[in-house]
Coordinates of C-alpha atoms in Angstrom, one line a residue:
Chain P
M16 CA 83.4 87.7 55.6
K17 CA 81.1 88.0 58.4
K18 CA 78.7 89.4 56.8
I19 CA 78.8 86.9 54.0
L20 CA 78.4 84.1 56.4
I21 CA 75.5 85.7 57.0
L22 CA 73.9 86.1 53.7
T23 CA 74.7 82.7 53.1
I24 CA 72.9 81.5 55.8
I25 CA 70.6 83.6 55.3
G26 CA 70.7 82.6 51.4
G27 CA 70.4 79.2 53.0
F28 CA 66.4 79.9 53.5
V29 CA 65.7 81.1 50.3
F30 CA 67.8 78.3 48.5
N31 CA 66.2 75.2 50.1
T32 CA 62.8 76.3 49.3
S33 CA 64.1 76.2 45.4
F34 CA 65.6 72.5 46.4
A35 CA 62.5 72.1 47.6
Q36 CA 61.3 71.3 43.0
T37 CA 65.2 68.5 42.7
K38 CA 63.1 65.9 43.5
K39 CA 64.4 61.9 44.2
L40 CA 67.5 63.2 43.8
F41 CA 69.1 61.6 46.6
K42 CA 67.7 57.7 47.3
Y43 CA 66.3 59.2 51.1
P44 CA 63.5 61.7 50.6
F45 CA 64.7 65.3 51.4
V46 CA 63.3 67.2 54.1
N47 CA 63.7 70.4 55.1
Q48 CA 62.5 72.5 58.6
T49 CA 62.8 76.1 58.6
E50 CA 61.5 77.9 61.0
F51 CA 61.5 81.1 63.2
G52 CA 61.3 81.0 67.1
V53 CA 61.9 82.9 70.8
L54 CA 64.0 82.1 73.2
F55 CA 63.0 83.1 76.6
G56 CA 65.0 83.1 79.9
R57 CA 65.8 84.7 83.1
V58 CA 68.8 86.5 84.9
K59 CA 70.1 86.7 87.4
N60 CA 71.0 89.8 89.3
T61 CA 73.0 89.1 92.0
N62 CA 73.3 91.8 94.2
Y63 CA 77.1 92.2 95.9
Y64 CA 77.9 94.5 98.5
Y65 CA 81.5 95.3 98.6
L66 CA 83.5 96.5 102.4
N67 CA 85.3 99.3 99.4
Y68 CA 84.1 100.5 97.1
S69 CA 87.1 101.5 95.6
S70 CA 88.3 97.7 96.0
Y71 CA 87.4 94.8 94.1
W72 CA 89.1 93.6 97.3
P73 CA 87.5 92.2 100.0
G74 CA 86.2 89.7 98.3
P75 CA 82.2 90.7 97.8
T76 CA 79.3 88.8 100.1
A77 CA 76.3 88.0 98.5
N78 CA 72.8 89.6 99.3
G79 CA 69.8 88.1 97.6
F80 CA 69.2 88.5 93.6
T81 CA 66.3 90.2 91.5
I82 CA 65.4 88.2 88.6
Q83 CA 64.8 89.5 84.6
N84 CA 63.3 87.7 81.9
I85 CA 64.3 88.0 78.5
A86 CA 63.3 86.9 75.1
S87 CA 65.9 87.3 72.0
L88 CA 65.5 85.8 68.3
S89 CA 66.7 82.4 67.2
L90 CA 66.2 81.4 63.7
Q91 CA 67.3 77.8 61.9
T92 CA 66.8 75.4 58.8
F93 CA 67.6 72.0 59.7
N94 CA 68.8 69.7 56.5
G95 CA 68.5 66.5 56.6
F96 CA 66.7 62.6 54.4
K97 CA 64.5 60.8 56.1
V98 CA 65.7 57.1 56.7
R99 CA 63.0 56.2 57.8
K100 CA 58.8 56.7 57.6
M101 CA 59.2 58.6 60.6
T102 CA 62.8 59.6 61.7
T103 CA 64.8 62.0 59.8
L104 CA 68.8 62.6 60.2
G105 CA 70.3 65.8 59.1
F106 CA 72.7 68.9 60.0
T107 CA 71.0 72.2 61.8
T108 CA 72.3 76.2 61.4
G109 CA 71.3 78.6 61.4
L110 CA 70.8 81.9 63.9
D111 CA 71.1 82.8 68.1
L112 CA 70.7 86.1 68.7
Y113 CA 71.4 86.0 72.5
S114 CA 71.4 89.7 73.4
S115 CA 75.5 89.6 74.4
T116 CA 76.1 87.4 71.9
L117 CA 75.3 86.4 68.3
L118 CA 75.7 82.8 67.6
V119 CA 75.3 80.5 64.8
P120 CA 74.3 76.8 65.3
V121 CA 75.9 74.3 63.7
A122 CA 74.4 71.0 65.5
L123 CA 74.0 67.5 63.8
G124 CA 69.9 66.9 64.0
V125 CA 67.5 64.0 64.6
R126 CA 63.5 64.9 63.6
H127 CA 61.1 61.8 65.3
V128 CA 57.4 61.8 64.5
F129 CA 56.2 59.0 67.8
Y130 CA 52.6 59.3 67.1
E131 CA 50.0 59.3 65.0
K132 CA 46.3 59.4 65.1
N133 CA 46.3 59.2 61.1
Q134 CA 47.8 59.7 58.0
E135 CA 46.7 63.4 57.7
G136 CA 46.3 64.1 60.4
A137 CA 48.4 66.1 63.4
K138 CA 51.1 63.9 64.6
L139 CA 53.7 64.8 68.1
Q140 CA 56.9 65.3 66.6
A141 CA 60.6 64.8 69.6
G142 CA 63.8 66.8 68.1
L143 CA 67.0 67.1 69.1
D144 CA 69.9 68.7 68.3
A145 CA 73.8 68.6 69.4
G146 CA 76.5 70.5 67.8
F147 CA 79.0 74.0 68.8
G148 CA 77.7 77.8 68.8
S149 CA 79.1 79.1 66.4
T150 CA 81.2 83.5 67.6
V151 CA 81.9 83.4 64.0
A152 CA 79.4 86.2 62.9
N153 CA 79.2 87.6 66.2
A154 CA 81.5 91.6 65.6
S155 CA 84.7 91.2 67.3
N156 CA 85.0 93.1 70.8
S157 CA 88.7 94.1 71.7
Y158 CA 87.8 93.8 75.3
E159 CA 87.0 90.9 75.6
T160 CA 87.2 86.9 73.4
V161 CA 84.2 84.8 73.2
K162 CA 84.2 81.4 73.1
G163 CA 81.1 78.8 71.4
G164 CA 81.2 76.0 72.8
A165 CA 78.1 73.2 73.6
L166 CA 74.4 73.7 72.4
V167 CA 71.6 70.9 73.5
N168 CA 68.0 71.8 71.8
P169 CA 65.2 68.8 72.7
T170 CA 62.1 69.8 71.3
I171 CA 58.5 68.2 71.5
G172 CA 55.6 69.9 69.3
F173 CA 53.0 69.3 66.5
K174 CA 53.0 69.4 62.6
F175 CA 50.5 70.1 60.7
P176 CA 50.4 68.4 57.4
T177 CA 48.9 70.3 54.2
K178 CA 47.4 68.8 51.1
N179 CA 50.0 69.0 49.2
G180 CA 53.4 67.2 51.4
S181 CA 54.6 70.3 52.6
A182 CA 54.1 71.2 57.1
W183 CA 53.3 73.5 59.6
L184 CA 55.3 72.8 62.3
I185 CA 55.3 74.3 66.0
N186 CA 57.7 73.3 69.0
L187 CA 59.1 73.3 71.6
G188 CA 61.3 73.1 72.9
Y189 CA 64.9 73.3 75.6
K190 CA 68.4 75.5 74.5
Y191 CA 71.5 75.1 76.9
Q192 CA 74.2 77.5 75.3
Y193 CA 78.1 77.2 76.2
L194 CA 79.9 80.5 76.6
E195 CA 83.7 81.2 77.6
I196 CA 84.0 85.1 77.7
T197 CA 87.8 85.8 78.3
Q198 CA 89.0 89.6 79.4
N199 CA 91.2 91.0 76.9
I200 CA 94.1 92.7 80.0
E201 CA 96.4 94.6 78.5
A202 CA 100.3 92.8 79.0
T203 CA 101.1 96.9 81.1
D204 CA 97.6 96.7 83.5
F205 CA 99.1 96.2 86.6
Y206 CA 96.4 95.5 88.1
N207 CA 94.3 93.0 86.4
I208 CA 95.7 89.8 85.3
S209 CA 92.9 86.9 84.4
S210 CA 89.2 87.2 84.2
K211 CA 86.9 85.2 82.1
E212 CA 83.1 84.3 82.7
T213 CA 81.6 80.6 82.0
R214 CA 77.8 81.8 81.2
N215 CA 75.4 78.5 81.2
L216 CA 72.4 79.7 78.9
K217 CA 69.1 78.0 79.6
R218 CA 66.3 78.8 77.0
F219 CA 62.4 78.1 77.0
Q220 CA 62.3 77.9 74.1
V221 CA 59.9 78.1 70.6
R222 CA 59.5 77.9 68.0
L223 CA 57.3 77.7 64.4
G224 CA 57.8 76.9 61.2
F225 CA 57.4 75.3 57.9
E226 CA 58.4 71.4 56.8
F227 CA 58.8 70.0 52.7
Chain L
M13 CA 59.2 55.3 72.9
K14 CA 58.6 54.9 76.3
K15 CA 62.4 55.9 76.6
I16 CA 61.8 59.1 74.1
L17 CA 59.4 59.4 77.2
L18 CA 61.1 58.8 80.3
I19 CA 64.4 61.0 78.4
L20 CA 62.1 64.0 78.4
A21 CA 60.5 63.7 82.2
L22 CA 64.2 63.5 83.1
A23 CA 64.9 66.6 81.1
L24 CA 62.4 68.3 82.7
A25 CA 63.1 67.1 85.9
N26 CA 66.8 68.2 86.2
W27 CA 66.5 71.8 83.6
S28 CA 65.6 75.6 84.9
C29 CA 65.1 78.6 82.6
I30 CA 68.1 80.3 85.0
D31 CA 70.9 81.9 83.2
E32 CA 73.8 80.5 84.8
C33 CA 77.0 82.5 84.8
N34 CA 80.2 82.9 86.9
Q35 CA 83.2 85.0 86.2
T36 CA 86.1 84.4 88.4
R37 CA 89.0 86.7 88.1
T38 CA 92.5 87.1 88.8
Y39 CA 94.1 90.6 89.8
K40 CA 95.9 92.3 91.9
A41 CA 94.4 93.6 95.8
T42 CA 96.7 96.2 97.8
V43 CA 95.4 94.5 101.2
P44 CA 95.7 96.6 104.7
F45 CA 97.6 95.9 107.4
Q46 CA 98.9 97.4 110.8
I47 CA 101.7 98.9 112.5
G48 CA 101.7 99.5 116.0
Q49 CA 104.6 101.3 118.1
E50 CA 106.0 98.5 119.7
Q51 CA 106.1 95.9 116.5
L52 CA 108.1 99.2 115.1
K53 CA 110.6 98.9 118.0
N54 CA 110.9 95.3 117.8
G55 CA 111.5 95.2 114.5
I56 CA 115.1 95.9 113.7
V57 CA 116.5 92.6 113.4
N58 CA 119.8 91.3 112.3
E59 CA 120.1 88.5 110.0
G60 CA 122.1 86.5 107.8
P61 CA 123.0 88.1 104.1
R62 CA 120.3 86.5 101.9
E63 CA 118.8 87.7 98.6
L64 CA 118.4 90.7 97.2
E65 CA 114.7 91.3 95.6
K66 CA 112.6 94.7 95.3
L67 CA 115.4 97.2 95.3
A68 CA 114.5 100.3 96.6
K69 CA 118.2 102.5 96.7
I70 CA 121.1 102.7 97.5
Y71 CA 124.3 103.8 99.4
A72 CA 127.8 103.3 99.0
Y73 CA 129.9 103.5 102.6
E74 CA 133.5 103.3 102.4
N75 CA 133.3 99.3 101.2
Y76 CA 130.0 99.0 102.0
L77 CA 127.5 99.4 99.9
I78 CA 124.0 99.6 101.3
I79 CA 121.0 99.0 99.6
S80 CA 117.2 98.7 101.1
E81 CA 114.8 96.4 99.9
T82 CA 111.0 98.0 100.4
K83 CA 110.2 98.3 103.5
K84 CA 112.1 95.6 104.7
G85 CA 115.5 96.5 106.0
L86 CA 119.3 97.0 104.3
H87 CA 121.8 94.1 102.8
I88 CA 124.9 95.3 103.2
I89 CA 127.9 94.8 101.2
D90 CA 131.1 94.3 101.0
N91 CA 132.3 95.8 98.0
S92 CA 136.3 96.0 99.1
N93 CA 136.2 94.1 95.8
P94 CA 134.3 95.4 93.7
S95 CA 134.2 92.2 90.6
N96 CA 133.3 89.9 93.6
P97 CA 131.4 91.3 96.2
V98 CA 130.5 89.9 99.2
K99 CA 126.5 90.5 100.6
V100 CA 127.5 90.9 104.9
S101 CA 124.2 90.6 106.2
F102 CA 120.4 91.1 106.3
L103 CA 119.4 94.2 108.6
K104 CA 115.5 93.4 108.9
I105 CA 113.7 97.7 109.6
P106 CA 110.1 98.2 108.9
G107 CA 109.2 100.9 106.8
V108 CA 112.9 101.3 105.8
I109 CA 112.9 103.3 102.1
D110 CA 115.7 105.7 102.9
M111 CA 119.8 106.3 104.7
A112 CA 122.9 107.9 105.1
V113 CA 126.0 106.8 106.9
R114 CA 127.7 109.4 108.1
D115 CA 131.1 108.4 110.5
N116 CA 129.6 104.8 110.9
I117 CA 126.5 105.5 112.0
L118 CA 123.3 104.3 109.0
Y119 CA 120.5 107.0 109.2
A120 CA 117.7 105.0 108.4
D121 CA 114.1 105.2 108.3
S122 CA 110.8 103.2 109.7
Y123 CA 107.5 104.8 108.6
T124 CA 107.1 107.4 110.9
D125 CA 110.7 107.0 112.9
L126 CA 114.3 108.0 111.9
V127 CA 116.3 105.7 113.4
A128 CA 120.2 106.0 114.3
L129 CA 122.0 102.8 114.3
D130 CA 125.4 102.1 115.1
I131 CA 127.3 99.9 111.6
T132 CA 131.0 99.5 113.5
N133 CA 130.0 95.6 113.8
P134 CA 127.5 95.1 109.8
K135 CA 126.8 92.0 111.8
A136 CA 125.8 93.5 115.0
I137 CA 124.0 96.3 114.0
K138 CA 122.5 98.4 116.9
E139 CA 120.2 101.3 117.4
I140 CA 121.3 103.7 119.0
G141 CA 119.1 106.7 118.1
R142 CA 115.8 106.9 117.4
I143 CA 113.1 110.6 116.8
K144 CA 109.5 109.0 116.6
N145 CA 107.1 110.7 114.3
M146 CA 108.5 112.6 111.6
F147 CA 107.4 110.8 108.9
N148 CA 103.8 111.2 108.9
Y149 CA 102.5 109.5 105.4
G150 CA 105.0 108.2 102.7
L151 CA 103.9 106.7 98.9
V152 CA 106.6 103.9 97.4
D153 CA 106.3 101.6 95.1
G154 CA 102.7 102.8 94.2
I155 CA 101.7 101.9 97.7
S156 CA 101.2 104.9 100.7
W157 CA 101.0 104.7 103.8
Y158 CA 99.4 106.8 106.7
Y159 CA 100.2 107.1 110.2
D160 CA 97.1 107.9 112.7
P161 CA 98.4 109.8 115.9
Y162 CA 95.6 109.3 117.7
S163 CA 95.8 105.8 117.4
K164 CA 98.7 105.2 116.6
I165 CA 98.0 103.2 114.5
I166 CA 100.7 103.3 111.2
T167 CA 98.1 101.5 108.4
D168 CA 100.1 100.6 105.5
Y169 CA 99.1 98.2 102.0
E170 CA 100.8 94.9 100.1
F171 CA 99.5 93.3 97.0
K172 CA 97.7 90.6 96.9
T173 CA 97.2 88.4 94.8
V174 CA 93.4 87.0 94.7
T175 CA 91.4 85.4 92.6
E176 CA 87.4 84.8 93.3
T177 CA 84.5 83.6 91.3
V178 CA 80.8 86.0 91.2
S179 CA 77.8 85.6 89.6
T180 CA 77.3 87.6 87.2
N181 CA 74.0 88.7 84.5
C182 CA 75.2 87.0 82.0
G183 CA 76.0 90.0 80.1
Q184 CA 72.6 91.1 80.0
N185 CA 72.5 94.7 80.5
G186 CA 75.6 94.9 78.1
S187 CA 78.5 94.6 80.1
V188 CA 80.3 91.6 82.3
W189 CA 81.9 93.4 85.0
P190 CA 83.9 96.3 84.6
V191 CA 87.9 95.0 85.1
Y192 CA 89.2 97.1 88.0
R193 CA 91.5 99.8 87.6
G194 CA 93.0 102.0 89.5
G195 CA 93.6 101.9 93.0
L196 CA 95.9 103.7 95.9
A197 CA 98.9 103.1 93.1
E198 CA 99.8 106.5 92.6
D199 CA 103.1 106.7 91.5
M200 CA 105.3 103.6 90.2
A201 CA 107.8 105.2 88.5
F202 CA 109.3 107.2 91.9
N203 CA 111.8 104.3 92.8
N204 CA 113.0 104.1 89.5
S205 CA 114.4 108.0 89.4
N206 CA 117.9 108.4 90.8
S207 CA 120.9 109.6 90.7
G208 CA 123.9 109.7 92.7
T209 CA 124.6 112.4 95.3
K210 CA 127.4 113.1 96.9
G211 CA 127.5 114.0 100.2
Q212 CA 129.8 116.8 100.7
T213 CA 131.2 117.0 103.3
N214 CA 134.6 116.5 105.5
S215 CA 133.6 114.0 107.8
S216 CA 133.0 110.5 106.6
S217 CA 129.9 110.9 105.1
G218 CA 129.2 108.2 101.5
T219 CA 127.6 108.6 98.3
G220 CA 123.8 108.7 97.7
G221 CA 122.3 107.1 95.1
S222 CA 119.6 105.2 94.2
M223 CA 116.1 108.6 94.7
A224 CA 118.1 110.2 97.8
R225 CA 115.8 110.8 100.0
F226 CA 118.2 111.2 102.3
T227 CA 122.0 113.5 101.9
I228 CA 124.0 114.8 104.5
Y229 CA 125.9 118.3 104.6
E230 CA 128.4 118.6 107.3
D231 CA 126.2 117.6 110.7
Y232 CA 123.1 118.3 108.9
L233 CA 121.0 115.7 107.5
Y234 CA 118.0 116.5 105.5
A235 CA 115.1 114.3 104.3
A236 CA 113.1 114.5 101.9
T237 CA 109.1 113.4 102.2
Q238 CA 106.5 113.8 99.7
S239 CA 105.9 117.6 100.7
D240 CA 108.3 119.6 102.6
L241 CA 111.9 119.5 103.6
L242 CA 112.9 117.9 107.6
V243 CA 115.8 119.3 108.4
F244 CA 118.0 117.3 111.0
N245 CA 121.1 118.3 113.0
I246 CA 123.1 115.3 113.4
K247 CA 126.6 116.8 115.8
N248 CA 126.1 114.1 117.9
G249 CA 125.2 111.8 116.0
Q250 CA 123.3 109.5 118.9
K251 CA 121.0 111.8 119.9
P252 CA 119.6 113.4 115.9
D253 CA 117.1 116.8 116.3
S254 CA 115.0 117.5 114.7
I255 CA 115.7 121.2 113.9
S256 CA 113.7 122.2 111.1
K257 CA 111.2 121.7 108.2
V258 CA 110.9 123.5 105.0
N259 CA 107.9 123.5 103.4
L260 CA 108.5 122.2 99.4
G261 CA 105.3 121.9 97.4
W262 CA 104.3 117.9 96.1
G263 CA 105.7 115.6 94.5
I264 CA 109.9 116.5 95.8
E265 CA 111.8 113.6 94.8
T266 CA 115.1 113.9 95.0
I267 CA 117.9 116.1 96.6
F268 CA 121.5 116.9 94.5
P269 CA 123.8 118.3 96.9
Y270 CA 126.2 120.5 95.1
K271 CA 128.6 123.1 96.8
D272 CA 126.8 124.6 99.1
K273 CA 123.3 124.0 96.9
L274 CA 120.8 121.5 97.9
F275 CA 119.7 120.8 94.1
I276 CA 115.8 119.0 94.9
G277 CA 114.2 117.5 92.2
S278 CA 110.4 117.6 92.0
N279 CA 107.8 116.2 89.0
T280 CA 107.2 119.9 88.2
G281 CA 110.2 121.2 88.6
M282 CA 113.7 121.5 89.9
H283 CA 114.1 123.9 93.2
I284 CA 116.9 125.3 93.3
F285 CA 118.0 126.3 97.9
D286 CA 121.4 127.7 99.3
N287 CA 122.9 125.2 102.2
S288 CA 125.4 127.9 103.2
S289 CA 122.9 128.4 106.0
P290 CA 122.3 124.4 106.7
A291 CA 120.2 125.0 109.6
S292 CA 117.7 126.5 107.9
P293 CA 118.2 126.1 103.7
K294 CA 116.9 129.8 101.1
R295 CA 114.9 128.7 97.8
L296 CA 116.5 130.7 95.5
S297 CA 115.2 129.9 91.8
I298 CA 112.5 126.6 90.7
F299 CA 113.2 125.8 86.8
Q300 CA 110.0 124.8 86.1
H301 CA 109.1 121.5 83.3
A302 CA 106.4 119.8 82.2
R303 CA 104.9 117.7 84.6
A304 CA 107.5 114.5 84.1
C305 CA 109.5 112.4 86.3
D306 CA 113.2 114.0 86.4
P307 CA 116.3 113.2 88.1
V308 CA 119.0 115.4 88.3
V309 CA 122.5 115.9 89.2
V310 CA 124.6 118.8 88.9
E311 CA 127.8 119.6 87.4
N312 CA 130.4 122.3 86.7
D313 CA 127.3 124.3 87.4
K314 CA 125.6 122.0 84.6
A315 CA 122.8 120.5 86.3
Y316 CA 121.2 117.6 83.7
V317 CA 117.8 116.6 83.8
T318 CA 116.0 113.7 83.2
L319 CA 112.3 113.4 82.1
R320 CA 110.9 110.3 81.0
Q321 CA 106.9 109.7 80.5
G322 CA 105.8 107.7 83.5
W323 CA 103.4 108.4 86.4
C324 CA 104.5 111.4 87.4
G325 CA 103.6 113.0 84.1
A326 CA 103.8 112.4 80.5
A327 CA 106.6 115.0 79.6
P328 CA 108.6 113.9 76.3
N329 CA 111.8 111.7 76.9
Q330 CA 114.5 113.6 77.0
L331 CA 117.3 114.9 78.7
D332 CA 118.1 118.1 79.5
V333 CA 121.2 120.1 80.3
V334 CA 120.5 123.5 82.3
D335 CA 123.0 126.2 83.5
V336 CA 123.0 127.2 86.7
K337 CA 125.9 129.2 87.1
N338 CA 123.5 132.1 87.8
L339 CA 121.4 130.8 90.6
S340 CA 118.7 132.7 90.9
A341 CA 117.7 132.5 87.0
P342 CA 118.9 128.8 85.4
F343 CA 118.3 128.9 82.2
L344 CA 118.1 125.8 79.6
I345 CA 121.4 125.5 77.4
K346 CA 119.7 122.5 75.5
S347 CA 117.0 118.9 75.0
Y348 CA 118.7 115.5 73.7
Q349 CA 116.3 113.1 72.4
M350 CA 116.4 110.2 74.3
E351 CA 114.5 106.8 75.1
N352 CA 113.1 106.7 78.4
P353 CA 115.6 107.9 80.4
H354 CA 115.9 107.2 84.4
G355 CA 118.6 107.2 86.7
L356 CA 121.8 109.4 85.7
S357 CA 125.4 109.8 87.0
I358 CA 127.9 113.0 86.1
I359 CA 131.5 113.0 86.8
N360 CA 134.5 114.4 85.1
N361 CA 131.9 114.6 82.5
K362 CA 132.1 111.4 81.8
L363 CA 127.8 111.2 82.0
T364 CA 126.0 108.0 82.0
V365 CA 122.0 107.3 81.7
C366 CA 119.8 104.6 82.2
E367 CA 117.3 104.1 79.7
G368 CA 115.1 101.9 81.1
K369 CA 114.7 98.7 79.3
F370 CA 116.3 100.3 76.4
G371 CA 120.2 99.8 78.8
L372 CA 122.4 102.2 79.7
K373 CA 123.8 104.7 77.5
S374 CA 127.8 106.2 78.5
F375 CA 127.9 109.9 76.8
D376 CA 130.8 113.0 76.9
A377 CA 129.7 115.9 78.1
K378 CA 132.4 118.0 77.8
D379 CA 130.3 120.6 75.7
P380 CA 127.1 120.4 77.3
S381 CA 125.6 122.3 73.8
D382 CA 127.4 118.8 72.2
V383 CA 127.0 115.9 74.3
K384 CA 128.3 112.7 72.0
L385 CA 127.0 109.5 72.9
Q386 CA 129.9 107.2 74.0
Q387 CA 128.0 104.1 74.2
H388 CA 125.0 102.0 74.1
L389 CA 124.6 99.0 76.7
K390 CA 121.6 97.3 75.7
D391 CA 120.3 94.1 76.4
I392 CA 119.8 95.0 80.3
H393 CA 117.2 96.9 81.8
A394 CA 118.8 100.0 84.0
F395 CA 117.1 102.5 85.9
D396 CA 119.6 104.2 88.3
V397 CA 123.4 104.3 88.4
I398 CA 126.4 105.8 90.9
Q399 CA 129.3 106.7 89.2
L400 CA 131.4 106.3 92.7
D401 CA 134.5 107.8 90.8
D402 CA 136.3 108.0 87.9
K403 CA 136.4 104.6 87.1
H404 CA 133.9 102.9 88.9
L405 CA 130.3 102.5 88.4
L406 CA 127.4 101.0 90.0
M407 CA 124.3 100.7 88.2
I408 CA 120.5 98.7 88.9
G409 CA 118.2 97.2 87.3
E410 CA 115.2 95.3 87.3
D411 CA 116.7 91.9 87.7
G412 CA 120.9 92.4 89.2
L413 CA 123.4 95.3 90.7
Y414 CA 125.8 95.5 88.5
Q415 CA 129.2 96.8 88.9
Y416 CA 131.8 98.5 85.7
D417 CA 134.8 99.6 85.4
N418 CA 134.4 103.1 83.2
T419 CA 137.8 104.1 82.7
D420 CA 136.5 104.0 78.3
P421 CA 133.1 105.2 79.0
K422 CA 133.4 103.7 75.2
N423 CA 134.1 100.8 76.1
L424 CA 131.9 99.9 80.1
K425 CA 133.5 96.9 81.5
L426 CA 131.4 94.5 83.5
L427 CA 133.0 93.8 86.7
S428 CA 130.5 92.2 88.3
K429 CA 126.7 91.2 88.6
I430 CA 124.2 90.3 91.4
E431 CA 121.0 88.4 90.9
V432 CA 118.7 90.3 92.3
K433 CA 114.9 88.2 92.8
K434 CA 112.4 89.1 90.3

């Protein structure tokens, strides 16, 4: 099931390319922006001291932290319609490969060109995707249950039009993703009652892609 | 245009690229607390009757039922009419687990001490004797306590539910914080493995159930610790006197006196002691079995041992019938398949076995090589049973203390039930 889904998404990238051939199918011109990106972030490892090493109790004391740089891959495709000369509305999906979880973003997006020197020259483009990070493609783990959450992804970048009407894209952005992880505690477990982790993932994003 | 720039500026001001991950976890922790000598001594207090909770052991003496609530105290129940038992009082004793009664004197443990209490008036129980520092450690309900002879302080633990939030590394190294497993707990089941024992003596002593780590034989009180058997002379009830200590090895669970023998159940086997000279019992033999929780009862030279899978071991769930006619060479007659047997009791070939959450089973044990099931009461939880006489049966489960009329083992009649607070 999940493999099929991933294939569909990847297939979507290819399909979009062939879609470009059919012009004037819709009232507004169809736009596809397919991008490959890297998410850069920093993770804080808080050092905890436990008085009693055989048990969590009494509660731990935080004592400093270490910071680690991390990077993960992100693929996305935005498909929409150019409703104004400068503005495109559409739908965004793809794959976000966070180190612990594989997410499929399901988001509504907008792209707006807010500055251009002339029609053929480079343009400044702002984008915003907002939606939900779905865990459908994530490998399920008996140990924990992952629930996806809100996703906000503002970007700003350049669009370099080519002669045939397509464009190269460079986007810089910020990606916020919420996740909730619940540990699956067996009913027979005498000691553990519940454990829930909330993750607010905040990443700096660099995306390179292509528009037609 | 300006709006977009403003939004972007705001976003820039607020963002950070450091992940924020917090784990909120709730778990049971063993939290230590300490008890000094004075607290121990002043801890014995008479109180009005209260609701039953965390039952540990049960002891029947004349028309009274004495039920211990783990480490808290004793409930005294007037059971003159088994169809309508009446709670009389609650006696607070710190650290109490076991008790035994003879001639209106109740012997109970209170952490390190053995106390003798006059129960002639169950509403005003008086301490009449105490031997200090007889026990140095204990283990009940999965929690152990210990005594430090230098500081003279007892350290015990209690379970506490703790909720705390810690920040995590967002699963970056491939894991969330490990789930905490284990702890001080060792042997939950040992509280639940019990069998009825009858003090075989001419003077008036009672019938112990549950675990029975205390038993009275003639003028002697036997108290089993985790590794030793302590013998006390109680000829002068007011001044119990420690007279000997026999090492039994580890994992002692129950004492069952039968004729002039002592059957001691440990989690690796059944020890048989010759008790003809009660002051110094001698080991005759050991009937060994797989590591398991194993209450023992004996009747007509047949010992009935239940083995179950639990914290004490991983043996198959079964009932072993052992011939103990020749005490120095016991042999197995037959094993019967069981579901999850806990306490058991036998009287006049009426064998009753508690099956934990699978209910209570009553058997006909006339022929030890063909024990027949008579009745199976399902839908109740049963962990210990005592048959007081041919027709009166006491059973403890998680939710209550039940009394049955056992005249017809095919048709047990419920006489009464006392609710236990969960």
